C-alpha cells in the first residue's frame, strides 16, 4: 500500500512539478536519452511479421466490389454485403501510406483529462489520434482540438447521437464530422453483426452532406492481429 501510494503521488505531482518550471525525476530520465536505432528496426521488423499498420489500417476500394459478401471477424457464421455507399467511401490507397511523424498524441475519451490544462501540449504534436468522436470544442483547454485520426465504434451512433432518431440527432452528428477537416475517420465495420445499420447511416450522411472526411475501415487482417 505504501509503494502504491507513493507511485500515485509521483504520477499526480509530476505534472505540477513540470508546470512550475522545476525539474522532476521524469525530466532527468529523459536527459541524455539516446535512441537505439538498431533496436527500433528490430522491433519494426517483428511487428511486420504480424501487422503492417500502413497497409492494414484500412481496406481499399480495389479489395471489394459492391455486392461482395464477407464474414464478420467475431461471428464467422454471419455475413455482410458490401453496399454501394460503403464501397464508394473506401479509400483508393491507405490513408497512412508514406506518412511519418516525429511526435504523436493518443487521446482517449474517458474524461481523465478534465481540468488538466493539457490542450496546448496535445495540439503541439504532429499527429493526434482521438477515440470514439469524443467532444473537443467544449473541453479544448484540457484536450485540445487538433484531430488527425479519429476512431468511431458504430455503437457511438446510438450512445452519443440518439441513434439518429430525429433531425436534431443527425444535425449534431453532421456538425461533429464537419469539424474534422479532412481527418481520417476510422470505422471498424466488420467486427460483429448488429452495427451494420449504424455504419450505413453514417456512410449515407457523409455522402449526402459531402463531408470533408477521409473514411477508413480496418482490414480483417488488422482486426485479427489486434485480437491476437
Coordinates of N, CA and C in Angstrom, one line a residue, residues 40-51:
X40 N 15.1 -0.2 -32.7 CA 13.9 0.3 -33.4 C 13.6 -0.5 -34.6
X41 N 14.6 -0.8 -35.5 CA 14.4 -1.5 -36.7 C 14.0 -3.0 -36.4
X42 N 14.6 -3.5 -35.4 CA 14.3 -4.9 -35.0 C 12.9 -5.0 -34.5
X43 N 12.4 -4.0 -33.7 CA 11.0 -4.0 -33.2 C 10.1 -3.9 -34.4
X44 N 10.4 -3.0 -35.3 CA 9.5 -2.8 -36.5 C 9.4 -4.1 -37.3
X45 N 10.6 -4.7 -37.5 CA 10.6 -6.0 -38.3 C 9.8 -7.1 -37.6
X46 N 9.8 -7.2 -36.3 CA 9.0 -8.2 -35.6 C 7.5 -7.9 -35.7
X47 N 7.2 -6.6 -35.6 CA 5.8 -6.2 -35.7 C 5.2 -6.5 -37.1
X48 N 6.0 -6.3 -38.2 CA 5.6 -6.5 -39.5 C 5.3 -8.0 -39.8
X49 N 5.8 -8.9 -39.0 CA 5.5 -10.3 -39.1 C 4.1 -10.5 -39.0
X50 N 3.4 -9.7 -38.1 CA 2.0 -9.9 -37.8 C 1.1 -8.8 -38.4
X51 N 1.7 -7.6 -38.6 CA 0.8 -6.5 -38.9 C 1.6 -5.4 -39.6

